Coordinates of N, CA and C in Angstrom, one line a residue:
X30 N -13.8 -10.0 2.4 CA -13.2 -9.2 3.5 C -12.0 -9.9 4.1
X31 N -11.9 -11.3 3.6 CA -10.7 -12.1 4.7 C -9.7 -11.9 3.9
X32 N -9.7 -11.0 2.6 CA -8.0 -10.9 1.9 C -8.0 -9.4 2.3
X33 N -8.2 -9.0 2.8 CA -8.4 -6.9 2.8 C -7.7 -7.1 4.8
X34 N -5.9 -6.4 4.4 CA -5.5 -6.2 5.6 C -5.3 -5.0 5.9
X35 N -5.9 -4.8 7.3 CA -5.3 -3.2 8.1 C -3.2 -3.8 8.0
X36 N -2.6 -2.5 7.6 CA -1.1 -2.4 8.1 C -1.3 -1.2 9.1
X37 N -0.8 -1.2 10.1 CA 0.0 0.3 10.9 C 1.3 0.5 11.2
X38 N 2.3 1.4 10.6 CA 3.2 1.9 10.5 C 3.4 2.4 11.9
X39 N 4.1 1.8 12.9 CA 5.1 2.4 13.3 C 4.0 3.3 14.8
X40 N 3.0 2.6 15.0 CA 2.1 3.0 16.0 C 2.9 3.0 16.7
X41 N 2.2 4.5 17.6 CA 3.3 4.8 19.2 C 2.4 4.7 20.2
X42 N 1.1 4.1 20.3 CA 0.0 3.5 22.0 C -0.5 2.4 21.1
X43 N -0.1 1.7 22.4 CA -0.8 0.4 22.2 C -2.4 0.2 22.3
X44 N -3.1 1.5 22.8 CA -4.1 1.4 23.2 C -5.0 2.1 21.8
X45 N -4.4 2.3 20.8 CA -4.8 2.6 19.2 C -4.6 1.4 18.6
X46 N -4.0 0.5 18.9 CA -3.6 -0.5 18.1 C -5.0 -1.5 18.6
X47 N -5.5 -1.5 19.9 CA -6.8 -2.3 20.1 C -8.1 -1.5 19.8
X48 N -8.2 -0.7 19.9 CA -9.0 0.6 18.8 C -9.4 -0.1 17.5
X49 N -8.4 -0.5 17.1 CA -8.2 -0.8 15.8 C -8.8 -2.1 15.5
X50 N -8.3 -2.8 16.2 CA -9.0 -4.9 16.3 C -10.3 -4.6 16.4
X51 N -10.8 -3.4 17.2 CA -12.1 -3.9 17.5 C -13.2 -3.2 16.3
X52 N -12.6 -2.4 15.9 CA -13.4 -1.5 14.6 C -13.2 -2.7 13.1
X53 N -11.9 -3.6 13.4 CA -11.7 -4.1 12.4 C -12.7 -5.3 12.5
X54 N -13.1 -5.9 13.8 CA -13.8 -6.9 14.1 C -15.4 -6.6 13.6
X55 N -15.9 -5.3 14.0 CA -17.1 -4.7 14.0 C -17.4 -5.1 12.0
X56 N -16.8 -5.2 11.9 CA -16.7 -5.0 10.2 C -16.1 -6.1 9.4
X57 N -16.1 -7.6 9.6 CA -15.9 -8.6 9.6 C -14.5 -8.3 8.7
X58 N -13.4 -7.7 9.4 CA -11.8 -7.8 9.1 C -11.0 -8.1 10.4
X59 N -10.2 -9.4 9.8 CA -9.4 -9.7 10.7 C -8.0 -10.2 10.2
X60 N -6.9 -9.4 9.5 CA -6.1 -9.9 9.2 C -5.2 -8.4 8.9
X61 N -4.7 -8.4 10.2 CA -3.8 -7.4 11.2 C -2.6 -7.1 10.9
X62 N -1.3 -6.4 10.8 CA -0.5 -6.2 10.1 C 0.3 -5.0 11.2
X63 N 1.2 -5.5 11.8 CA 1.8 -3.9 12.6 C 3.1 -3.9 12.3
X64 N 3.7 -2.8 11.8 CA 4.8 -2.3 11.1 C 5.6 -1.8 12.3
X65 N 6.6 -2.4 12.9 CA 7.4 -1.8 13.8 C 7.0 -0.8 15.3
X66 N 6.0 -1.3 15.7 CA 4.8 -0.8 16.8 C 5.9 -0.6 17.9
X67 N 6.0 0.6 18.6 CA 6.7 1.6 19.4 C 5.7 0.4 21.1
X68 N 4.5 -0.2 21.2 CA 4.3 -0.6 21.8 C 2.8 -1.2 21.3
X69 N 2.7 -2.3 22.2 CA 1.7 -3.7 21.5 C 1.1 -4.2 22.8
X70 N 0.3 -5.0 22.7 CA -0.3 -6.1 23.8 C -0.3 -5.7 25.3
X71 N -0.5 -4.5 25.1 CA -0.8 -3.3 26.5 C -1.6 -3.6 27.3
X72 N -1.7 -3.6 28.6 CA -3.7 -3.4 29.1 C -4.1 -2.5 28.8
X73 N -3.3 -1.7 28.5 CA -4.6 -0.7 27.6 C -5.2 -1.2 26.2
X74 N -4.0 -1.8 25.5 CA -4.2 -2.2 24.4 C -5.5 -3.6 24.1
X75 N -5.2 -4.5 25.3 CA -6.5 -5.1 25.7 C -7.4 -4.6 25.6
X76 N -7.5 -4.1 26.6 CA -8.5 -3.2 27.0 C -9.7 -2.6 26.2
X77 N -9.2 -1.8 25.3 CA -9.3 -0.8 24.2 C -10.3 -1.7 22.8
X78 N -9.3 -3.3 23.1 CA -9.6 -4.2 21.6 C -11.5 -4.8 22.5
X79 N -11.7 -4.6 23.2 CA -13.1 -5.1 23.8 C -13.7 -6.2 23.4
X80 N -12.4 -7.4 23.4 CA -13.6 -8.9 23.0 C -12.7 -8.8 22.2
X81 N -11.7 -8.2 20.9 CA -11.5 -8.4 19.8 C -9.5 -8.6 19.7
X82 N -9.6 -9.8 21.1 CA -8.3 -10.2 21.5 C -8.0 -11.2 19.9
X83 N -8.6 -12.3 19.9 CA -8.4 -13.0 18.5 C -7.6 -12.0 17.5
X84 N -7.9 -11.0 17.4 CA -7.3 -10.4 16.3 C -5.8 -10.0 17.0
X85 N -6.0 -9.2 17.7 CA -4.4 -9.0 18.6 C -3.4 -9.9 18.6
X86 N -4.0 -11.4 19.1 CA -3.3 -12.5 19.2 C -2.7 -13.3 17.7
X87 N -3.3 -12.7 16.3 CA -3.1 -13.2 15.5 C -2.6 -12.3 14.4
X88 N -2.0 -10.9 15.2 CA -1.6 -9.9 14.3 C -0.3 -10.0 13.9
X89 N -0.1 -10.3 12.9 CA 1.6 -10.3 12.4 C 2.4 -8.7 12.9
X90 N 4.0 -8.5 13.1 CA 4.6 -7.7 13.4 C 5.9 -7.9 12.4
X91 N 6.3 -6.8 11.4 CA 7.0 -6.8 10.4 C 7.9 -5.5 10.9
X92 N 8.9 -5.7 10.6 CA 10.2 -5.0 10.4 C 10.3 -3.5 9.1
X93 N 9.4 -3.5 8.2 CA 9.5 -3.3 7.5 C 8.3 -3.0 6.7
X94 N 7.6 -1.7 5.9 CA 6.5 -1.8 4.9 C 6.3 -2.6 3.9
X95 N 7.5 -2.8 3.6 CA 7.6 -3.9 2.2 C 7.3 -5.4 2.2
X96 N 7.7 -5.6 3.6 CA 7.7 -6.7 4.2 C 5.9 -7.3 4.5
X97 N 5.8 -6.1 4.9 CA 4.0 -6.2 5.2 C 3.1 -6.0 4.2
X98 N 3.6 -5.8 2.9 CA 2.8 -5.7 1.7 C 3.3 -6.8 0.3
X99 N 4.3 -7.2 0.8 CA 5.0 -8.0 -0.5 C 3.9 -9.0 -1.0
X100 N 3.0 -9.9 -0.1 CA 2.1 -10.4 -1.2 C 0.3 -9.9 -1.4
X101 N 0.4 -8.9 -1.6 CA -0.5 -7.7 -1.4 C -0.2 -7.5 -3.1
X102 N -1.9 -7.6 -3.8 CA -1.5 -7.0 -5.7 C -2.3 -5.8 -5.4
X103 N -2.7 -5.2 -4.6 CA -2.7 -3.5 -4.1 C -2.7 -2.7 -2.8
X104 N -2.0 -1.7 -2.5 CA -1.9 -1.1 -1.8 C -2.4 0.1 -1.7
X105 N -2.5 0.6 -0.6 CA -3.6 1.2 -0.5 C -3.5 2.4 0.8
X106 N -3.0 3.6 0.7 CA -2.2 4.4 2.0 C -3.5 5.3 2.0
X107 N -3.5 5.3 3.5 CA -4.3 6.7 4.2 C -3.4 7.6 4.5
X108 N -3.9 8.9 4.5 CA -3.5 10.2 4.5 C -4.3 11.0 5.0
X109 N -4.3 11.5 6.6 CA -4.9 13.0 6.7 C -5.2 13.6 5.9
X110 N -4.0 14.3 5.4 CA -3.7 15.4 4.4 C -3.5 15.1 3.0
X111 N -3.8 15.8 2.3 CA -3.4 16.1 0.8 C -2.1 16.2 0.9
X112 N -1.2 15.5 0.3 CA 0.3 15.7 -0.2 C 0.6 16.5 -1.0
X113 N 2.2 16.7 -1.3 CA 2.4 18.0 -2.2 C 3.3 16.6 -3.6
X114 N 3.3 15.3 -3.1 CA 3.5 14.7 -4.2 C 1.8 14.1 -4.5
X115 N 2.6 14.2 -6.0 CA 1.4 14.2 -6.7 C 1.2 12.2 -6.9
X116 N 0.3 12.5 -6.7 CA -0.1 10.5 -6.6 C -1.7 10.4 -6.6
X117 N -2.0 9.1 -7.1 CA -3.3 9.1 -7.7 C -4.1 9.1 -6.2
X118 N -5.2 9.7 -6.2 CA -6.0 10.0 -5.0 C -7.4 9.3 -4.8
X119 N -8.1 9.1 -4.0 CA -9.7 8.6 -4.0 C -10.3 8.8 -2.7
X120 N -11.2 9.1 -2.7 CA -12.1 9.3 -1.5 C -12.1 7.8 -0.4
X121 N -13.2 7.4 0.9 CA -13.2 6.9 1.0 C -13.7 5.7 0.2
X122 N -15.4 6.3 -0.4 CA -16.2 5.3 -0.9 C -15.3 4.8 -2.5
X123 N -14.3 5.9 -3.0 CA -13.9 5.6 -4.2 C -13.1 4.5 -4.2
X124 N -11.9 4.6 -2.6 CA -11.4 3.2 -1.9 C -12.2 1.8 -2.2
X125 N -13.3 2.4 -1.9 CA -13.7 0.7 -1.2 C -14.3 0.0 -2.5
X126 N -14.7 0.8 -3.9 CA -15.2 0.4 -5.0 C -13.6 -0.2 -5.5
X127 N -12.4 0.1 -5.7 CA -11.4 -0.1 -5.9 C -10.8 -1.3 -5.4
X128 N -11.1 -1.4 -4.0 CA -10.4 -2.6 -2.8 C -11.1 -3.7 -3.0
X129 N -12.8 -4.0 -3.1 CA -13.3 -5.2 -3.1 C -13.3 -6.2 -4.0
X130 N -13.6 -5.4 -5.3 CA -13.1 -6.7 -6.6 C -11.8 -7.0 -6.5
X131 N -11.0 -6.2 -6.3 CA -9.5 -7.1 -6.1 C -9.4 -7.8 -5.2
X132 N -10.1 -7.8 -4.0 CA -10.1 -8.4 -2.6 C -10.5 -10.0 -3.0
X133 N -11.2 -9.9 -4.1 CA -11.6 -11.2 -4.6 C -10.7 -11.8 -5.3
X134 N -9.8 -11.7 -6.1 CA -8.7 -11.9 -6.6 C -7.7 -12.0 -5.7
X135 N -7.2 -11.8 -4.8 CA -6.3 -11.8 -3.8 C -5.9 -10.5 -2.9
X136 N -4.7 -10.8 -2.3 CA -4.7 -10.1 -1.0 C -4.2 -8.6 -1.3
X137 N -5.1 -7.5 -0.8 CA -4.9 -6.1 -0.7 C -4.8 -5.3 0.6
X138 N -4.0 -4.5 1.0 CA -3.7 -3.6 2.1 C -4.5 -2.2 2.2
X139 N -4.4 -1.7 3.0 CA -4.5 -0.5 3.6 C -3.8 0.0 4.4
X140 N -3.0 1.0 4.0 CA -2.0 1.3 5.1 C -2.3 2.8 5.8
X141 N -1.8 2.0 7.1 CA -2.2 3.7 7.9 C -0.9 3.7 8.7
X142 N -0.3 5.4 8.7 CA 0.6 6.1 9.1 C 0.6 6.3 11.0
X143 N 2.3 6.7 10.8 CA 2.4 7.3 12.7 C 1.1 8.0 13.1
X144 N 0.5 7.8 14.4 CA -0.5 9.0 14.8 C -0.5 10.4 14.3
X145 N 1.1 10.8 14.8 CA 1.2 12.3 14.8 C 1.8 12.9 13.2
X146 N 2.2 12.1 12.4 CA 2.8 12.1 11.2 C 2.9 11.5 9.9
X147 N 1.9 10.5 10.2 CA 1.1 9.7 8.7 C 2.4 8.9 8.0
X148 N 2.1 8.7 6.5 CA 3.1 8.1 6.0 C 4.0 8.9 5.5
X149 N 5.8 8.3 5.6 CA 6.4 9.6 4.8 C 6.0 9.1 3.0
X150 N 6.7 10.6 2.4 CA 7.0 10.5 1.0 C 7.4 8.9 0.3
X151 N 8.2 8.8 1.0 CA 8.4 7.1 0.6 C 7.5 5.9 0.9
X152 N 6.9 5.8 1.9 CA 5.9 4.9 2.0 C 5.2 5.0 0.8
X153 N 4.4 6.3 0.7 CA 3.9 6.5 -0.5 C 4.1 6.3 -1.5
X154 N 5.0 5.9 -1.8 CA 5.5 5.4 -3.2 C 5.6 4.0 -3.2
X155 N 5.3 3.2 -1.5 CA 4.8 1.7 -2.3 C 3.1 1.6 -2.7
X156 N 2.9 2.8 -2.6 CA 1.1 2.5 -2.5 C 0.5 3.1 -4.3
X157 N -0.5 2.5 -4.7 CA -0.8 2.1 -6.0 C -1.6 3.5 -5.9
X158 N -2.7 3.8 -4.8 CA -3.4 5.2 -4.0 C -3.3 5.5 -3.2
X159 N -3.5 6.8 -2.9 CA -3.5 7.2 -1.2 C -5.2 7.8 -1.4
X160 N -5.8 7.6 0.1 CA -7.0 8.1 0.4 C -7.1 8.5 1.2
X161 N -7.6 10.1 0.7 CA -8.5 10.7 2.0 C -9.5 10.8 2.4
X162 N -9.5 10.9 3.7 CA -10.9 11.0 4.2 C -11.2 12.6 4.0
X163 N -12.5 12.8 3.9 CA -12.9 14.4 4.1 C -13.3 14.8 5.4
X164 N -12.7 16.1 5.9 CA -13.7 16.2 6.9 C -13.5 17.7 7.4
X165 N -13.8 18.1 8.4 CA -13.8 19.2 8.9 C -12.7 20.8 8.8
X166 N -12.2 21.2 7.2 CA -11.0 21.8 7.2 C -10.1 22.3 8.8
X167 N -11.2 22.7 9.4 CA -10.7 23.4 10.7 C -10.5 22.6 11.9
X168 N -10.6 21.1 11.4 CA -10.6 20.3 12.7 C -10.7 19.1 11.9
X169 N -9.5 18.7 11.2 CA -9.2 17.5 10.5 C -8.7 16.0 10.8
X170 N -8.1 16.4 12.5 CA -7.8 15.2 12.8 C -8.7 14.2 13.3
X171 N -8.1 13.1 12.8 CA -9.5 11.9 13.0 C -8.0 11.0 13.7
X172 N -8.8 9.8 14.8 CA -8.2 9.0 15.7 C -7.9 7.9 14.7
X173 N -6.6 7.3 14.9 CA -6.6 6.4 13.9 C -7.7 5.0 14.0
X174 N -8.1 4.7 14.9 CA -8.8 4.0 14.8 C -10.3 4.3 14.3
X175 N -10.3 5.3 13.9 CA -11.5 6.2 13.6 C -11.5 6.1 12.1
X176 N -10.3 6.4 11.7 CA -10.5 6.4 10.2 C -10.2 5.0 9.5
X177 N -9.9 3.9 10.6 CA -10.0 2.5 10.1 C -11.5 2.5 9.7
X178 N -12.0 2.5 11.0 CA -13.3 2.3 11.1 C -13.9 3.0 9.9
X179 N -13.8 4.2 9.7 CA -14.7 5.0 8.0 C -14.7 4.2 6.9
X180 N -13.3 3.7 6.7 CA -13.2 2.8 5.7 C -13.1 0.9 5.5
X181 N -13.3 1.0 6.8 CA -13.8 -0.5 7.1 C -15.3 -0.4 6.3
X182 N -15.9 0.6 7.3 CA -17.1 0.9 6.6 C -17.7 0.9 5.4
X183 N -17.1 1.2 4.9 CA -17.0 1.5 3.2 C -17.2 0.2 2.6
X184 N -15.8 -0.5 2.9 CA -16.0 -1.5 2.5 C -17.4 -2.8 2.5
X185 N -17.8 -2.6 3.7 CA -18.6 -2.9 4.0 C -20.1 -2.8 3.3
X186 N -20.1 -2.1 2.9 CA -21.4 -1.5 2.5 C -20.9 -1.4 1.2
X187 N -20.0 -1.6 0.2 CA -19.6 -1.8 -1.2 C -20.6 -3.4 -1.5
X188 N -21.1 -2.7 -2.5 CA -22.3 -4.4 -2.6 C -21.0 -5.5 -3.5
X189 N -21.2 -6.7 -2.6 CA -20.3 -7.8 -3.2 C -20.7 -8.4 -4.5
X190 N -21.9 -8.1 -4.7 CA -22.5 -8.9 -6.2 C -21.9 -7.6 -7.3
X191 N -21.5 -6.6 -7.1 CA -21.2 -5.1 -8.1 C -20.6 -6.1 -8.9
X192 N -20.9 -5.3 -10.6 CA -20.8 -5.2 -12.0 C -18.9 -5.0 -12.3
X193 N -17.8 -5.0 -11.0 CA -16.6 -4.7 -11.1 C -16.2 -6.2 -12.0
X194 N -15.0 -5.4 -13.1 CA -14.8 -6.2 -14.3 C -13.6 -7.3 -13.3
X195 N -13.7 -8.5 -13.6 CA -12.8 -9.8 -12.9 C -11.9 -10.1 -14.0
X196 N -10.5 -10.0 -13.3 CA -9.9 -10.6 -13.4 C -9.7 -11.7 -14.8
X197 N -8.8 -12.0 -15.7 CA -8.9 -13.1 -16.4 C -8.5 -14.2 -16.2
X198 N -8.6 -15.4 -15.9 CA -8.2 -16.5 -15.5 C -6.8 -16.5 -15.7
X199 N -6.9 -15.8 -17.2 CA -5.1 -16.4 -18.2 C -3.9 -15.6 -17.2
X200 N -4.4 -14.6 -16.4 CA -3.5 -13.0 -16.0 C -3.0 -13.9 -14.5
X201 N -2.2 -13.6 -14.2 CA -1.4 -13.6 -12.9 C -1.1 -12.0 -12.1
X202 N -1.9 -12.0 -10.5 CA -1.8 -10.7 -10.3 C -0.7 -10.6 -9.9
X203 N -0.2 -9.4 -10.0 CA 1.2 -8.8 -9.3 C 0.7 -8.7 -7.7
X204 N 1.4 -8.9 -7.0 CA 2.5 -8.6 -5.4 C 3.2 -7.3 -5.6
X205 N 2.5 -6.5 -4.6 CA 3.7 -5.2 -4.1 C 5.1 -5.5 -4.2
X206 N 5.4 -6.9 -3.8 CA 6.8 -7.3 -3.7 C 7.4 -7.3 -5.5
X207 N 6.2 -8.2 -6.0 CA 7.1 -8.0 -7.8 C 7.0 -6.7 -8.2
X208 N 6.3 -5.8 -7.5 CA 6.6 -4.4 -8.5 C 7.5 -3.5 -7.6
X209 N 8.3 -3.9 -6.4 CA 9.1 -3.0 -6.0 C 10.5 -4.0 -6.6
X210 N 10.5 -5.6 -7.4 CA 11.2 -5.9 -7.6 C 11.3 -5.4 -8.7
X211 N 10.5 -5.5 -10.0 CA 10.6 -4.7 -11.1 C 11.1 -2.9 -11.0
X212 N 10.7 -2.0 -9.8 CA 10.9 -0.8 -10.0 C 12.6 -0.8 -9.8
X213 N 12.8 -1.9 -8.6 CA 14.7 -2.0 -8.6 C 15.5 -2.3 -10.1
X214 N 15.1 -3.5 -10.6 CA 15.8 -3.4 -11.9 C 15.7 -2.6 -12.5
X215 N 14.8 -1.6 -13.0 CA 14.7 -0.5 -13.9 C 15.4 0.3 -13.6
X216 N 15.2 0.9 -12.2 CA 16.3 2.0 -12.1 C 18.1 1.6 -12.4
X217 N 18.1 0.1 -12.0 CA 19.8 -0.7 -11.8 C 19.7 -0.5 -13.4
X218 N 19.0 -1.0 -14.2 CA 18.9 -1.0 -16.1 C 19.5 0.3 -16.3
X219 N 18.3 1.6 -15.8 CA 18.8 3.1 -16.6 C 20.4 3.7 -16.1
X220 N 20.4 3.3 -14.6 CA 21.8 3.7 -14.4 C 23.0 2.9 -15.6
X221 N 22.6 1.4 -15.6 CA 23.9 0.9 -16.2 C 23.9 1.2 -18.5
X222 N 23.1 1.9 -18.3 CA 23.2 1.8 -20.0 C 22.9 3.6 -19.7
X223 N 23.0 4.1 -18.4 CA 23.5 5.8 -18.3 C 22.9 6.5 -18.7
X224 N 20.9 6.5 -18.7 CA 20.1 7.3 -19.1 C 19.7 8.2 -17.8
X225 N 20.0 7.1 -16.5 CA 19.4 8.0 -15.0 C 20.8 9.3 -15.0
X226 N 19.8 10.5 -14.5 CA 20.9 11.6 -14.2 C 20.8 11.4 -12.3
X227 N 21.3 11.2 -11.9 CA 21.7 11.0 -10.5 C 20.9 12.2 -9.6
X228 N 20.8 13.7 -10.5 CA 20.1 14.2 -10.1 C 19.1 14.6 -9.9
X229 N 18.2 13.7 -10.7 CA 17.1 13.8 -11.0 C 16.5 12.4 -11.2
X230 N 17.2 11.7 -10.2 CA 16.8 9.9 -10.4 C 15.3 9.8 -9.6
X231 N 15.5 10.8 -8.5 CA 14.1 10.2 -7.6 C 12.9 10.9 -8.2
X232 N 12.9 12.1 -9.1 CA 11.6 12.5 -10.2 C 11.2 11.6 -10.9
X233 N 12.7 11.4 -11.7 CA 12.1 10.5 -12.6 C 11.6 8.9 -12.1
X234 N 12.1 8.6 -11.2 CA 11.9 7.1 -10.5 C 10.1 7.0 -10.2
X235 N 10.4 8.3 -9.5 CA 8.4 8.5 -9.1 C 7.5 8.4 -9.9
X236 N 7.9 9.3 -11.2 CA 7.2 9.3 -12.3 C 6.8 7.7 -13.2
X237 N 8.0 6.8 -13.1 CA 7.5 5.9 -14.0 C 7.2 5.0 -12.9
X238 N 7.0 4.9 -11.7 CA 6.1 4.2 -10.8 C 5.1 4.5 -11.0
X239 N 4.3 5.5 -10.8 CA 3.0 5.7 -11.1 C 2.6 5.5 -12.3
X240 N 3.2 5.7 -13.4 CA 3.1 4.3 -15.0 C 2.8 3.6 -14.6
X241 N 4.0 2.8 -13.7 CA 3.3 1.3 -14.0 C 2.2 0.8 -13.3
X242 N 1.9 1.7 -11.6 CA 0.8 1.4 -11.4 C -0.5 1.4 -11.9
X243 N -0.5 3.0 -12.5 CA -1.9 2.7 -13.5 C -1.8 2.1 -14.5
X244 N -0.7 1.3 -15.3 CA -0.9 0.2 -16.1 C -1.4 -1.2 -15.7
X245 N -0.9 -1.1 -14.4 CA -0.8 -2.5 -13.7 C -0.9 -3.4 -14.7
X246 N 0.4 -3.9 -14.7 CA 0.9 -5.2 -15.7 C 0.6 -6.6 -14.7
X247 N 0.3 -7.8 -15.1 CA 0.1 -9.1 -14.5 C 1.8 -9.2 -14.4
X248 N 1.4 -10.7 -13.8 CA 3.0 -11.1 -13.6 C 3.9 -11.6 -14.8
X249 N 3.0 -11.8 -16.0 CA 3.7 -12.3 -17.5 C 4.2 -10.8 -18.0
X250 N 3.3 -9.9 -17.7 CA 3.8 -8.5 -18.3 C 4.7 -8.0 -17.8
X251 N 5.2 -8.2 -16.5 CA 6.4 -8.0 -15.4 C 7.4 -8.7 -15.8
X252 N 7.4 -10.1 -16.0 CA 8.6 -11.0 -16.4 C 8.9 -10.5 -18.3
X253 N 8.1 -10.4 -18.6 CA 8.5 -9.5 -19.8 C 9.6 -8.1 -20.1
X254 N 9.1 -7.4 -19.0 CA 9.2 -5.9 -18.9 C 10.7 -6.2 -18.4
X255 N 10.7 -7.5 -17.4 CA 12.6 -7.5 -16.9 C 13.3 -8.7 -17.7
X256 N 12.7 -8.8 -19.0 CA 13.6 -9.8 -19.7 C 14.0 -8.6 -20.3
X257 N 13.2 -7.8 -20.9 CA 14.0 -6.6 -21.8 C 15.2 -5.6 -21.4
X258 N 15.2 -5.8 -19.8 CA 16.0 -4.5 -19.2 C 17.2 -5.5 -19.1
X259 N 16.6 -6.9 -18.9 CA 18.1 -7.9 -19.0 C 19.2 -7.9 -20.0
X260 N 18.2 -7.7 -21.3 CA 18.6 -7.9 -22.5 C 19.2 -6.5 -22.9
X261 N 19.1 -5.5 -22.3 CA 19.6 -4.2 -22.5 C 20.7 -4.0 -21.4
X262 N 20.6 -4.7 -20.8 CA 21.8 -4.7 -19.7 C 23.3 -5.5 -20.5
X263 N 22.6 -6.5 -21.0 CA 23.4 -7.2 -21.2 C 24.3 -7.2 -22.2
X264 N 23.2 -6.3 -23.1 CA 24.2 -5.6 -24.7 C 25.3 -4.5 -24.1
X265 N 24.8 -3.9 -23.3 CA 25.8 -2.7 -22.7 C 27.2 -3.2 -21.7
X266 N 26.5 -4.3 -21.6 CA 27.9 -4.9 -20.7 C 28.8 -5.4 -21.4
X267 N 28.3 -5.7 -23.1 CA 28.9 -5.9 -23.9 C 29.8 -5.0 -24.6
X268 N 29.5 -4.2 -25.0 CA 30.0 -2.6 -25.5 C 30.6 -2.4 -24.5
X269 N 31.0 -2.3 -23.2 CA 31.9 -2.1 -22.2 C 33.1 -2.9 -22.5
X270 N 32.3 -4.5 -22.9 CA 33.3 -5.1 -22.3 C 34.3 -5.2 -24.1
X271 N 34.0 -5.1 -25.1 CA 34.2 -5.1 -26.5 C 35.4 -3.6 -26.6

């Protein structure tokens, strides 16, 4: 549980943000993540964390999503709602079967969106899944601290001794940071050898992210994948320059 981080994007009360420490504390997580927080370290926000100041006091504050997940080898976005982009999905309990064996292997996220507006389209595209919770069609909203808590829970109750296949010694995991670095050179590669249509760069861009997440390449399979785009870069720059 000590590699598995709550992120919050961009929270607007401070007094959700101690909501949060304390559901995260209830559930032995403590490694806190706030994405550009509209407001922090409130008395309400005290208040609210009930005992579970340690985590407050030791919550990192980032500028940036990317920033808050770069050494994260999965990501992991909540969603109210069902999106109209299409991206791989899982329940809660299907989350937490997915988050723990890697949690063993190293550090994985969860990210949760604005109160009133979740994550946009783009966030979503640094996350490997997004997970919904189920609940009430006619009355869907859940408090964010509320749906930390469902899947804190989860996790929790995912048995640590489970039959999930480990890691191989030989493999190096990827970082959110090497696959947003890999997904830059690919798109820089198809523009410069003039396969991207400009108009249809962000389909197609979506499309072969979700490739590589369900492939999930280690980090040899990544330094591979950008020797080749090098090597294709490099003959084209040649033919330009010839």
């Amino acid at each position: 549980m000590k590699n598995v981080r709550i992120v919050l994007v961009e929270t607007s009360h401070g007094g959700n943000i101690g909501a949060v420490a304390r559901a995260m504390k209830n559930m032995c997580l403590e490694d806190l993540v706030l994405v550009n927080p509209r407001q922090f370290m409130t008395d309400e926000c005290v208040a609210r964390a009930s005992g579970a100041d340690d985590i407050l006091h030791e919550a990192q504050v980032c500028r940036s999503l990317d920033e808050a997940v770069a050494d994260c080898s999965l990501v992991v976005g909540a969603s109210a709602r069902l999106r109209t982009v299409a991206w791989p999905q899982v329940d809660p309990r299907e989350c937490a079967a997915l988050v723990v064996p890697r949690a063993r292997q190293g550090r994985v996220a969860l990210v949760f969106g604005r109160e009133r507006t979740g994550l946009t389209n783009a966030e979503l595209e640094r996350c490997q899944y997004l997970v919904h919770i189920p609940s009430n069609p006619d009355y869907s909203s859940l408090n964010l601290a509320m749906a930390v808590q469902v899947l804190s829970y989860e996790l929790m109750m995912q048995d640590p001794q489970g039959s999930a296949e480990q890691a191989s010694p030989e493999s190096s995991p990827t970082t959110a940071g090497d696959m947003q670095g890999l997904f830059g050179h690919l798109e820089q590669a198809l523009e410069d050898i003039g396969f991207l249509d400009p108009r249809k760069s962000d389909k197609l861009m979506r499309r072969l992210k979700r490739l590589f997440y369900r492939a999930e390449p280690d980090l040899d399979e990544i330094r591979i994948l950008r020797g080749i785009l090098s090597a294709a870069q490099g003959r084209k720059s040649a033919r330009r320059d010839s």
